[in-house]
XYZ file of N, CA and C in Angstrom:
738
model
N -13.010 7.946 -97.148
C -14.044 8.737 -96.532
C -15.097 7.886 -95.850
N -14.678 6.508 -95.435
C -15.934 5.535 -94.974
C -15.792 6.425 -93.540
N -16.471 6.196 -92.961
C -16.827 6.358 -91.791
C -17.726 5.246 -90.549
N -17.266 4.937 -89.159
C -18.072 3.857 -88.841
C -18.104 4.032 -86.995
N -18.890 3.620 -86.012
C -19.204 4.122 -84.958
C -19.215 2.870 -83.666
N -19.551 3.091 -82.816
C -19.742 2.183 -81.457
C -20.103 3.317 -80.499
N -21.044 2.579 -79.774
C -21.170 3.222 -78.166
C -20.830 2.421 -77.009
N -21.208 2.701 -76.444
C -20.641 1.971 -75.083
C -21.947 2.827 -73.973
N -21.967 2.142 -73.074
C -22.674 2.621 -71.890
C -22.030 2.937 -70.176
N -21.987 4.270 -69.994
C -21.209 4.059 -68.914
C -22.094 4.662 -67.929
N -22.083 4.064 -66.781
C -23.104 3.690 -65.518
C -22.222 4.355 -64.453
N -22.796 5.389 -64.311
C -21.974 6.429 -62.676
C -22.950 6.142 -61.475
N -22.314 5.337 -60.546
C -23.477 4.841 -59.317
C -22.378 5.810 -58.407
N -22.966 6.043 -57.063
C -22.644 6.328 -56.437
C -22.112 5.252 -55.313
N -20.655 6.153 -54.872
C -19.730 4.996 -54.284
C -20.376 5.010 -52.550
N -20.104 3.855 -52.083
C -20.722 3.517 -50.824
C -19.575 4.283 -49.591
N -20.335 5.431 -49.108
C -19.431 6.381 -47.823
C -18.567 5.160 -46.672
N -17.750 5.808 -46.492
C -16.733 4.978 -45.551
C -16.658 5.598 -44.369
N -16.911 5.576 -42.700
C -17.429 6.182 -41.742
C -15.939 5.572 -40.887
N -15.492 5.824 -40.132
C -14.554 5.901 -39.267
C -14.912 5.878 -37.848
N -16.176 6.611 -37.810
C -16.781 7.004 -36.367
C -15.838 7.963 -35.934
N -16.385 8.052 -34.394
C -15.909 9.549 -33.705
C -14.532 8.772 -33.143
N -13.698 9.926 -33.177
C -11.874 9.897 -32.585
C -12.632 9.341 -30.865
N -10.884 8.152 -30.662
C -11.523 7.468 -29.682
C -10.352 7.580 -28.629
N -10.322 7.119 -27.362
C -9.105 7.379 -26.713
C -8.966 6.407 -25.433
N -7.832 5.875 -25.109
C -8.342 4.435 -24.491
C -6.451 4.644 -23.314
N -6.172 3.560 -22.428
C -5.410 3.853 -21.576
C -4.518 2.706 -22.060
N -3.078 2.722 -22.062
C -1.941 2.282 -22.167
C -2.334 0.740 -21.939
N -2.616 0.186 -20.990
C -3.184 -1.416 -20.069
C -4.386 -1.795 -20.421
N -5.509 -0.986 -21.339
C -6.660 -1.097 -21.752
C -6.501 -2.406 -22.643
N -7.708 -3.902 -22.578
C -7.477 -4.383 -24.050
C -7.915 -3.829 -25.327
N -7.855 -4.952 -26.114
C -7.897 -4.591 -27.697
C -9.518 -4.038 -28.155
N -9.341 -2.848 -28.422
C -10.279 -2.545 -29.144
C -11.552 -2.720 -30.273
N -12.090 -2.881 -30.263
C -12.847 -3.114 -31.807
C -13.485 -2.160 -32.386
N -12.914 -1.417 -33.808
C -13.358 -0.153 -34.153
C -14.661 -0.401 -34.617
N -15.930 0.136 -34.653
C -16.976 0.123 -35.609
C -17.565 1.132 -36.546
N -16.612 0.866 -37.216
C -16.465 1.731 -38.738
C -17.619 1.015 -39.380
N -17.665 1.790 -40.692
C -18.694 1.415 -41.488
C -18.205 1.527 -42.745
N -18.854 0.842 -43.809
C -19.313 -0.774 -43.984
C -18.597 -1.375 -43.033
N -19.335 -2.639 -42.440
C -18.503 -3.722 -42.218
C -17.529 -4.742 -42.677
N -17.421 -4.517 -44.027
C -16.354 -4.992 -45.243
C -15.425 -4.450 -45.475
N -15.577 -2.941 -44.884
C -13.729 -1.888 -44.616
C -13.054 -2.317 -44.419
N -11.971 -2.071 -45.102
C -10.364 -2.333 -44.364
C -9.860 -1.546 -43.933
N -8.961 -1.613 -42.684
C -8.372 -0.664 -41.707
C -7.177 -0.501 -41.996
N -6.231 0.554 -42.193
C -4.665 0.657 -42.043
C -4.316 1.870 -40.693
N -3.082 1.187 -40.710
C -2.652 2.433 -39.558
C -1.986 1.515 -38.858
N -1.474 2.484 -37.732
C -0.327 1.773 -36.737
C -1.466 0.963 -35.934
N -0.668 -0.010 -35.549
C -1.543 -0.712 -34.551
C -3.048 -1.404 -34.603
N -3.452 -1.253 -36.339
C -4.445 -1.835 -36.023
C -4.466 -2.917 -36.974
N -5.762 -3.745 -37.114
C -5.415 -5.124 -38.151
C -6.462 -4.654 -39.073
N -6.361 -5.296 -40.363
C -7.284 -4.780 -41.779
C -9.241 -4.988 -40.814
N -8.839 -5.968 -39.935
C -10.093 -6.099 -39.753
C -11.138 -5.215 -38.640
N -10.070 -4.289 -37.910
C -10.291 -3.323 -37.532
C -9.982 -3.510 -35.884
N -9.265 -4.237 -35.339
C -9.193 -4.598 -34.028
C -7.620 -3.766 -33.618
N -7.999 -2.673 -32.478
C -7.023 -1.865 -32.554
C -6.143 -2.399 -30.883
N -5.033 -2.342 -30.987
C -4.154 -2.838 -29.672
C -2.933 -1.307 -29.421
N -3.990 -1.320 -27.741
C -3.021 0.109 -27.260
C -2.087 -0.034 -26.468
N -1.030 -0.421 -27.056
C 0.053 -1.007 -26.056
C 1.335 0.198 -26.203
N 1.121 1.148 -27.280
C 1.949 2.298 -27.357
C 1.251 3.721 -27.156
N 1.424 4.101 -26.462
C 1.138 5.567 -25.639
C 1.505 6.792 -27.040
N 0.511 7.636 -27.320
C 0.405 8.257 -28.518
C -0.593 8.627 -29.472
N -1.126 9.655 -30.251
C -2.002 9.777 -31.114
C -1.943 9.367 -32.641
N -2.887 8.189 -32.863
C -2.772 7.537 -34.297
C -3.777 7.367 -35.334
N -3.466 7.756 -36.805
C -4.596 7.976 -37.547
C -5.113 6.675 -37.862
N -6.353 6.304 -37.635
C -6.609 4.850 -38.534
C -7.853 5.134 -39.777
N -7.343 4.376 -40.703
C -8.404 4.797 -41.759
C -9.124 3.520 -42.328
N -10.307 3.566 -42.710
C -10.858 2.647 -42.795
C -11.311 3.098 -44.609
N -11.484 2.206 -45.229
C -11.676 2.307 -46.883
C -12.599 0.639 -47.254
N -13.138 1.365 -48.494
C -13.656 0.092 -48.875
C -14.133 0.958 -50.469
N -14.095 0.154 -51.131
C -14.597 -0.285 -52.921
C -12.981 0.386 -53.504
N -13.391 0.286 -54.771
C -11.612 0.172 -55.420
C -11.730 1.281 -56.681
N -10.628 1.336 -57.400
C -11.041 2.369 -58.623
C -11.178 3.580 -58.085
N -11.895 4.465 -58.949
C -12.371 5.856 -58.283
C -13.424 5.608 -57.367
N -14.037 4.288 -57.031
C -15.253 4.040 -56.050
C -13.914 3.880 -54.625
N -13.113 4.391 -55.027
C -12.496 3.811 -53.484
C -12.445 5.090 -52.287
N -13.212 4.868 -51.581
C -13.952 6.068 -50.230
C -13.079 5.905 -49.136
N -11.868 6.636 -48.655
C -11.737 6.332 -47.020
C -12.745 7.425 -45.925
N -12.159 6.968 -44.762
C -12.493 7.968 -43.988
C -11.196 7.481 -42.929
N -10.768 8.571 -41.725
C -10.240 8.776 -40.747
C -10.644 9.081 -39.479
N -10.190 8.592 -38.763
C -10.191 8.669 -37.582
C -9.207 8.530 -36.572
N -9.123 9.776 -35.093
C -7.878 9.511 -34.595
C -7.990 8.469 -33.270
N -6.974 7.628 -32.659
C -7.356 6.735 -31.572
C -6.043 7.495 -30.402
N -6.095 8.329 -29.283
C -5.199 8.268 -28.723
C -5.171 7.579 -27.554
N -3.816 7.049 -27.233
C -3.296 6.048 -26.438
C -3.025 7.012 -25.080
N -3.642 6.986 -23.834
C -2.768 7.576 -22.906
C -2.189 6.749 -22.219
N -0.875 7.527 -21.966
C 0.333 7.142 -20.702
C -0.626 6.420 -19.512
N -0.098 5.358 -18.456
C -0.462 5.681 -17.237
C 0.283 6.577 -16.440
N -0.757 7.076 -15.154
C 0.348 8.101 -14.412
C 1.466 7.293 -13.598
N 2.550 7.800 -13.102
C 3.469 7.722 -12.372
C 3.217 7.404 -11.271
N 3.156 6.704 -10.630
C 2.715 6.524 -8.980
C 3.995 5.933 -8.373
N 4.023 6.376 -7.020
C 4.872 6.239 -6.100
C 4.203 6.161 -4.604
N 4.310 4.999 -4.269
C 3.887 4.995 -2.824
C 4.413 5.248 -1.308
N 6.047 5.416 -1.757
C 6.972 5.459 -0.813
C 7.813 4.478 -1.019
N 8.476 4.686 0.279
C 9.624 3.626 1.028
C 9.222 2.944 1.835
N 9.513 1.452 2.021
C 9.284 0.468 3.143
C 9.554 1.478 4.314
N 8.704 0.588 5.054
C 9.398 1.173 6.718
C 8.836 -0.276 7.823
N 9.150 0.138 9.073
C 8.942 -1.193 10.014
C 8.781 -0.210 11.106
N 7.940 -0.610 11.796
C 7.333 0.124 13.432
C 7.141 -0.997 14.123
N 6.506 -0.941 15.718
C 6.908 -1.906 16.765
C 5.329 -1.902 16.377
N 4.696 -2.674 16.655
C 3.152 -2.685 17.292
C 2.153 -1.975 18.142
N 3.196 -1.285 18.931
C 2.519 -0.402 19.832
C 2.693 0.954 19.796
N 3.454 1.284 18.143
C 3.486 2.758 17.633
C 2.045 3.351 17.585
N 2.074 4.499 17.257
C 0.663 4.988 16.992
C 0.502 5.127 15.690
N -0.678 5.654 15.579
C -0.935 5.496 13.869
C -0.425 6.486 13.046
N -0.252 6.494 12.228
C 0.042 8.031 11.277
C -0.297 7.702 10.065
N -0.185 8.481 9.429
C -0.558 9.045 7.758
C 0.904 8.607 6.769
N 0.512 8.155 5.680
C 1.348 7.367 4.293
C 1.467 8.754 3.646
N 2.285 8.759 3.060
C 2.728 10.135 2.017
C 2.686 8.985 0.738
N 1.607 9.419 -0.095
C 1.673 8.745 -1.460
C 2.211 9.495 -2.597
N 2.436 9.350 -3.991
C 2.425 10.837 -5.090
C 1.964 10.029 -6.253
N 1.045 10.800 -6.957
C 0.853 12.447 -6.905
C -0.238 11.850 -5.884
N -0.791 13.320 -4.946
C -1.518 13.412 -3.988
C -3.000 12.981 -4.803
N -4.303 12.563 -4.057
C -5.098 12.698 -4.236
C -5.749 10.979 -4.873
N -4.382 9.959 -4.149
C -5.069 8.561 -4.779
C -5.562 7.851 -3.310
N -5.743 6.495 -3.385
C -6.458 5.878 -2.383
C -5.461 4.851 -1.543
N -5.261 4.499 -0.349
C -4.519 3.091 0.271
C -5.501 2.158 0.542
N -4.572 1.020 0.270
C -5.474 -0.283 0.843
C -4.322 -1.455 1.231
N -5.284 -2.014 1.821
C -4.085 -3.364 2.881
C -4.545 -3.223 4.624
N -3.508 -4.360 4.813
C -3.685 -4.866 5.881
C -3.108 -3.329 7.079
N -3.670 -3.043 7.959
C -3.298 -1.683 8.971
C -4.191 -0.347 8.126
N -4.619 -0.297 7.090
C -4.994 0.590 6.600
C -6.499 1.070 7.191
N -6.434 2.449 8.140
C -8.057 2.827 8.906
C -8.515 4.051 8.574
N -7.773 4.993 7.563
C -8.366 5.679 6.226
C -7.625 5.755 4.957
N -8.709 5.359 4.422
C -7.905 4.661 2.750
C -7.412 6.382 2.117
N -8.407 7.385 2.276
C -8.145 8.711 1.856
C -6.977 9.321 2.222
N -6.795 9.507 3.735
C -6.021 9.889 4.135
C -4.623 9.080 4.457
N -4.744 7.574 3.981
C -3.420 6.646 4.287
C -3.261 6.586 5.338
N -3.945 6.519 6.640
C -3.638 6.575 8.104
C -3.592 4.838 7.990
N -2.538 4.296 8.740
C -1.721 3.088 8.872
C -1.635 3.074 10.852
N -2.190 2.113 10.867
C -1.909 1.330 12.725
C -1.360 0.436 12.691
N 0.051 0.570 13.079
C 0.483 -1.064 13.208
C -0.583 -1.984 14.288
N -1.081 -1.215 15.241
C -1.394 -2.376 16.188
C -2.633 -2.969 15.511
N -3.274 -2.174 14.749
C -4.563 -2.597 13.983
C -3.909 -4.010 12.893
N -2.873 -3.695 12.436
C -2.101 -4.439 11.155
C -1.835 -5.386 11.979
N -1.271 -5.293 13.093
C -0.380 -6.350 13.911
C 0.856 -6.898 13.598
N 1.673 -8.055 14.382
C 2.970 -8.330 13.883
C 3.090 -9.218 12.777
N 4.146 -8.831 12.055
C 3.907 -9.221 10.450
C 4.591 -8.368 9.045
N 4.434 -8.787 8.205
C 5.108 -8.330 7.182
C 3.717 -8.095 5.849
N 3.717 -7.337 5.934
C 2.258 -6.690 4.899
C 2.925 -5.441 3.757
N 1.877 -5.509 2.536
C 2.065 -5.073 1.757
C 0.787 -4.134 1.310
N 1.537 -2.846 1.374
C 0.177 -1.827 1.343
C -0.019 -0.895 -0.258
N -0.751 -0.888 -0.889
C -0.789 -0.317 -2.042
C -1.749 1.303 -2.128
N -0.769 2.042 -2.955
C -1.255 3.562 -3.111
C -2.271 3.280 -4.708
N -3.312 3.632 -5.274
C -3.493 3.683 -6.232
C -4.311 4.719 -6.307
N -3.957 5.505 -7.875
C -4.095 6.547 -8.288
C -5.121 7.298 -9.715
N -5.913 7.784 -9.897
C -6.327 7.607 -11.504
C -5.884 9.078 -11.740
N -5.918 9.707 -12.813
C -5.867 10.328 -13.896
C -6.912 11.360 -14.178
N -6.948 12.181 -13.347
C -8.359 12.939 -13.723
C -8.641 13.339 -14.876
N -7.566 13.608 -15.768
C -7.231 13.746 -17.384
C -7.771 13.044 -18.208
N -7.362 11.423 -17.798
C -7.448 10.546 -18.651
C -7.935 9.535 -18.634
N -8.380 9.608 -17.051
C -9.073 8.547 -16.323
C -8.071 7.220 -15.996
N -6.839 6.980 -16.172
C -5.981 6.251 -16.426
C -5.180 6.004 -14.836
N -5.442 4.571 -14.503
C -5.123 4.494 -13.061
C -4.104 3.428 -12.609
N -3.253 3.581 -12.249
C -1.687 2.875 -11.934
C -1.887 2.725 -10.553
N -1.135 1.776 -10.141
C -0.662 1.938 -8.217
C 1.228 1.277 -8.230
N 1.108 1.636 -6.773
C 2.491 1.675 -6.922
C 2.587 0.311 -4.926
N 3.022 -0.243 -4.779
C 3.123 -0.836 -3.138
C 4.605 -0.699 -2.693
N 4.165 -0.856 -0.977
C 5.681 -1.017 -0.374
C 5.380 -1.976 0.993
N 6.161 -2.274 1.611
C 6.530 -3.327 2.698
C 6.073 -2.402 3.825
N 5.271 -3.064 4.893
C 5.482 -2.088 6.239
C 5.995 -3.845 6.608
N 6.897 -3.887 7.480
C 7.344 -4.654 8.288
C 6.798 -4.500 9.719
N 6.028 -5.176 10.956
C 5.849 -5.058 12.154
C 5.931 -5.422 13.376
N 7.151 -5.189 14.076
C 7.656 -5.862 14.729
C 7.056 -6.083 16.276
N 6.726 -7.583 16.576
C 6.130 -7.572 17.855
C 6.776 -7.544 19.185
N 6.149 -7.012 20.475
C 6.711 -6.724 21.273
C 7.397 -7.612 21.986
N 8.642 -7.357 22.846
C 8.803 -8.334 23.758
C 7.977 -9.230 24.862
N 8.143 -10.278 24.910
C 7.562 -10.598 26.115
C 8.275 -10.784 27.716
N 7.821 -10.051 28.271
C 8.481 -9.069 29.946
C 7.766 -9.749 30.873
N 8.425 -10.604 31.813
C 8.017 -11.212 32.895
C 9.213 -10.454 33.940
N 8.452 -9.694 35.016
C 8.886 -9.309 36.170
C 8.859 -9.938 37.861
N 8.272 -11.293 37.646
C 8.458 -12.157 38.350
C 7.059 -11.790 39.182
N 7.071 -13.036 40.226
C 6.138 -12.750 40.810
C 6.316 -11.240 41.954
N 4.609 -11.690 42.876
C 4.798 -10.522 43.890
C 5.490 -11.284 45.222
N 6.316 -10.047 45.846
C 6.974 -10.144 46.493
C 6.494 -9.586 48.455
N 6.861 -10.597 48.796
C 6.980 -9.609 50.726
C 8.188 -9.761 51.059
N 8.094 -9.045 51.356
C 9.838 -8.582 52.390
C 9.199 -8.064 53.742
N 10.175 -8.275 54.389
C 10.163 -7.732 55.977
C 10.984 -6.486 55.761
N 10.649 -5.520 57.069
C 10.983 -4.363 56.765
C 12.387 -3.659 57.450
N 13.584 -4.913 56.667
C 14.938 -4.340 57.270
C 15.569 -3.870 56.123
N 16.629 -3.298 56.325
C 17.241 -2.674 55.531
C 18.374 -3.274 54.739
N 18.376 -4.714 54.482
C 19.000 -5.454 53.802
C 18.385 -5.308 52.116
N 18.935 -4.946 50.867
C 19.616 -4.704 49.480
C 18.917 -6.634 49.407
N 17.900 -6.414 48.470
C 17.245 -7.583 47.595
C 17.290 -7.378 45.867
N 17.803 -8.079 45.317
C 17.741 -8.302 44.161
C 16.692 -9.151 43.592
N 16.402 -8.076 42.636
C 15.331 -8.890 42.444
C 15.408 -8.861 40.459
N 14.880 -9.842 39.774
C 14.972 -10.383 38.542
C 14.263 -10.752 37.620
N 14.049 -9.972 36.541
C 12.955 -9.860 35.349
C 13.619 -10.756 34.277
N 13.047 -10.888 33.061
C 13.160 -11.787 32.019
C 12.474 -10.878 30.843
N 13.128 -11.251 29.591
C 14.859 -11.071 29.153
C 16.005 -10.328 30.288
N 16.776 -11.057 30.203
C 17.756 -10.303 31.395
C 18.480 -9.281 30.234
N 18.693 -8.132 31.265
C 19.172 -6.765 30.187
C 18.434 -5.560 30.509
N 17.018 -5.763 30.903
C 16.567 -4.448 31.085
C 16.539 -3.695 32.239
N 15.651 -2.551 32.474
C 16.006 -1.567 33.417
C 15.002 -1.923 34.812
N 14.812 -1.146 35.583
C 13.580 -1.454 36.945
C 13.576 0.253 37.347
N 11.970 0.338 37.385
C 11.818 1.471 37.892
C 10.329 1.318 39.005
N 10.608 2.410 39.821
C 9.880 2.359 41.155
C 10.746 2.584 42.116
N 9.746 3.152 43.283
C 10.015 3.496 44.564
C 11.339 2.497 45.570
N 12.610 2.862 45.729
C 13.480 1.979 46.517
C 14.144 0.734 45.680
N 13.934 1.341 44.468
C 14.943 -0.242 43.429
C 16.004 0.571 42.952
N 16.910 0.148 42.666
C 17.753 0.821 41.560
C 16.994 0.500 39.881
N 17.992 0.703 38.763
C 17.917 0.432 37.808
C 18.535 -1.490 37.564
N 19.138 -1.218 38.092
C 19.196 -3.105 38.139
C 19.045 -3.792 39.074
N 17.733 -3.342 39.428
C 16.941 -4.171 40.474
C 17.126 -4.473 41.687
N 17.934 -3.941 42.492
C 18.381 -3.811 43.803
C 17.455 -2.733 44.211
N 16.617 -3.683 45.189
C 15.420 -3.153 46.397
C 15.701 -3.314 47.446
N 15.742 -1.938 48.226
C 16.033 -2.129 49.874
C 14.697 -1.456 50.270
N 13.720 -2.618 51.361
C 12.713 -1.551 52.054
C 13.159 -0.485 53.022
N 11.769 0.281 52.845
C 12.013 1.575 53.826
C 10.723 1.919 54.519
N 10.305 0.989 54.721
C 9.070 1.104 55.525
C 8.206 0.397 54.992
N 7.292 -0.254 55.338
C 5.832 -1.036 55.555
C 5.095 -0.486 54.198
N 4.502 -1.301 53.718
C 3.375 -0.937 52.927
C 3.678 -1.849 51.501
N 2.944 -1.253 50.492
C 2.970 -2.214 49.198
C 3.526 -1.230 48.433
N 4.498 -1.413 47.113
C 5.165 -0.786 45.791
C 5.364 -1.465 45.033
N 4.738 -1.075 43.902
C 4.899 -1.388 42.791
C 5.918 -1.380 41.916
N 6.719 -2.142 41.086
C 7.932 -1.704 40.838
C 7.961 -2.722 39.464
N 8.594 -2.053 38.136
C 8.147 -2.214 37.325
C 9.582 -2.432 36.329
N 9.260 -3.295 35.733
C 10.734 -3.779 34.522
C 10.351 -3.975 33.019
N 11.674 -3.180 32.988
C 10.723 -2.530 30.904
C 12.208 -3.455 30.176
N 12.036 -3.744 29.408
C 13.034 -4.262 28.129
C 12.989 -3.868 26.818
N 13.578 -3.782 26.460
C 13.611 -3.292 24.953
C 14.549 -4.214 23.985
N 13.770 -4.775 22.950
C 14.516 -5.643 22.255
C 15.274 -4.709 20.944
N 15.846 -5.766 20.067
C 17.228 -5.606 18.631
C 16.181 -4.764 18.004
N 15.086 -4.928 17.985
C 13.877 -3.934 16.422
C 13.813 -2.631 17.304
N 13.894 -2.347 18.457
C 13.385 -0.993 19.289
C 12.250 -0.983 19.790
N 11.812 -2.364 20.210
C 10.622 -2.503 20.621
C 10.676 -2.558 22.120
N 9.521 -1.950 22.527
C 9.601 -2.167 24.375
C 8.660 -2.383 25.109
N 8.306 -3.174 26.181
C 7.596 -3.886 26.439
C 8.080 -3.903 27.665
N 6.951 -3.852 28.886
C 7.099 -3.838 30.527
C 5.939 -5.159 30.930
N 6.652 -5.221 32.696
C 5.846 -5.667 33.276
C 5.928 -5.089 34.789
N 4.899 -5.594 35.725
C 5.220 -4.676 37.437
C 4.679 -5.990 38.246
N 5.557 -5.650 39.235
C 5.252 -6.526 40.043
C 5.205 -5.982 41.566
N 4.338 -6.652 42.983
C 3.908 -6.122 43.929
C 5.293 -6.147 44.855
N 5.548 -5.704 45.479
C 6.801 -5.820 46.422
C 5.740 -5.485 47.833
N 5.795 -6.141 48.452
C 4.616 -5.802 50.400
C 6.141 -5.473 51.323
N 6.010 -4.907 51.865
C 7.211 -4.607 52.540
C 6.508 -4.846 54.404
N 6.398 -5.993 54.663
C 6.061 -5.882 56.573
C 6.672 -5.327 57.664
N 6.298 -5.968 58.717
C 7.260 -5.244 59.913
C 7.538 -6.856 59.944
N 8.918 -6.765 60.812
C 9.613 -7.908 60.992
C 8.825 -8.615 62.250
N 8.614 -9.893 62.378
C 8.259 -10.418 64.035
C 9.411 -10.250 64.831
N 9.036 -9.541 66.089
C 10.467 -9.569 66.865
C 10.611 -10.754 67.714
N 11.896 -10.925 67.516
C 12.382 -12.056 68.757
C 12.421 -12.181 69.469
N 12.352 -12.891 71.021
C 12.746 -12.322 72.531
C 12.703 -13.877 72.841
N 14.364 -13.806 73.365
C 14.943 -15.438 73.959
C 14.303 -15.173 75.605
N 13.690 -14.307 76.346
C 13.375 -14.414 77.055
C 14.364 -13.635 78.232
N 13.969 -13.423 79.467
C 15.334 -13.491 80.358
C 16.719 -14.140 80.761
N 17.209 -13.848 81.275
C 18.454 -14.808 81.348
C 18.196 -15.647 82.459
């Protein structure tokens, strides 16, 4: 019937809150994060991030990270979500190649509503492209796009190739007397056409009276490029002869 006792003292503190902060959301190409959770002595688990809280968004997706600190029943997490967005899809087109002395036109980008930039580019909004502004050459023009969603902005480029014109010498200017003798006459690159008053197409000029014509030789080179020049043709009256009497 002895009977005999002990106490003990047990001390209930309150455990120190574990904060996560507010859900965060960052873009696919974004760098590494740094969460600022609370305490600063938390440890972090979850996909993608390190105990020390440095989060890397290199996978597109929504992920819980939790941050904890003290041990025992003092052990507090909290959560928080981090989502990863996709970038968008961008597409700028297909290469293409124009002569220099095309006119300008408009780029079809997708999705609608991003910006161009580069060399020929004279509205970035609208993608209006001048070769002659760009000049001859091989340039690289870029569409880029953001994300009104997500704010998340990709670009996409393509080749304009620009091919320069021939160079067209139609020779000098010409006088002729005004008989009816067939003159050939000869431009550079040999190959192209002649147009004007009394030539053929390959350059066979016969005058037909007095005065000046202009007459003009176009070529067109291997890219589809074409390129002229003109030259004066004077057409006189002949001096007449006279051996005199007999």
């Amino acid at each position: 019937g002895c009977t005999n006792s002990d106490t003990r003292t047990v001390n209930v503190i309150a455990p120190t809150p574990s904060n996560a902060g507010p859900d965060l959301n960052a873009c696919i190409d974004a760098a590494n994060v740094v969460l600022n959770g609370s305490p600063a002595s938390g440890t972090w688990t979850g996909s993608g991030v390190t105990s020390g809280g440095i989060f890397d968004p290199t996978v597109a997706g929504t992920f819980e990270l939790i941050i904890a600190n003290g041990a025992g029943n003092c052990l507090v997490r909290d959560t928080m979500l981090f989502t990863v967005n996709p970038l968008p899809i961008v597409n700028a087109g297909i290469d293409f190649s124009n002569c220099v002395s095309d006119p300008g036109f408009n780029l079809s980008g997708t999705p609608i509503g991003g910006t161009w930039s580069g060399t020929g580019i004279t509205n970035s909004a609208l993608g209006t492209f001048n070769p002659n502004t760009a000049g001859a050459g091989i340039h690289t023009l870029t569409y880029t796009y953001t994300d009104p969603a997500t704010g998340c902005t990709a670009n996409d480029q393509l080749t304009a190739t620009i091919f320069a014109l021939p160079v067209v010498n139609a020779g000098i200017d010409t006088t002729l007397c005004n008989q009816p003798f067939p003159i050939q006459l000869n431009g550079t690159p040999a190959g192209g056409t002649w147009t004007g008053a009394n030539i053929t197409a390959s350059g066979i000029f016969t005058p037909a009276g007095v005065g000046s014509t202009i007459v003009t030789y176009t070529f067109t080179n291997a890219n589809g490029c074409a390129n002229s020049d003109s030259r004066t043709v004077t057409v006189v009256a002949p001096v007449p002869s006279n051996a005199g009497p007999d």
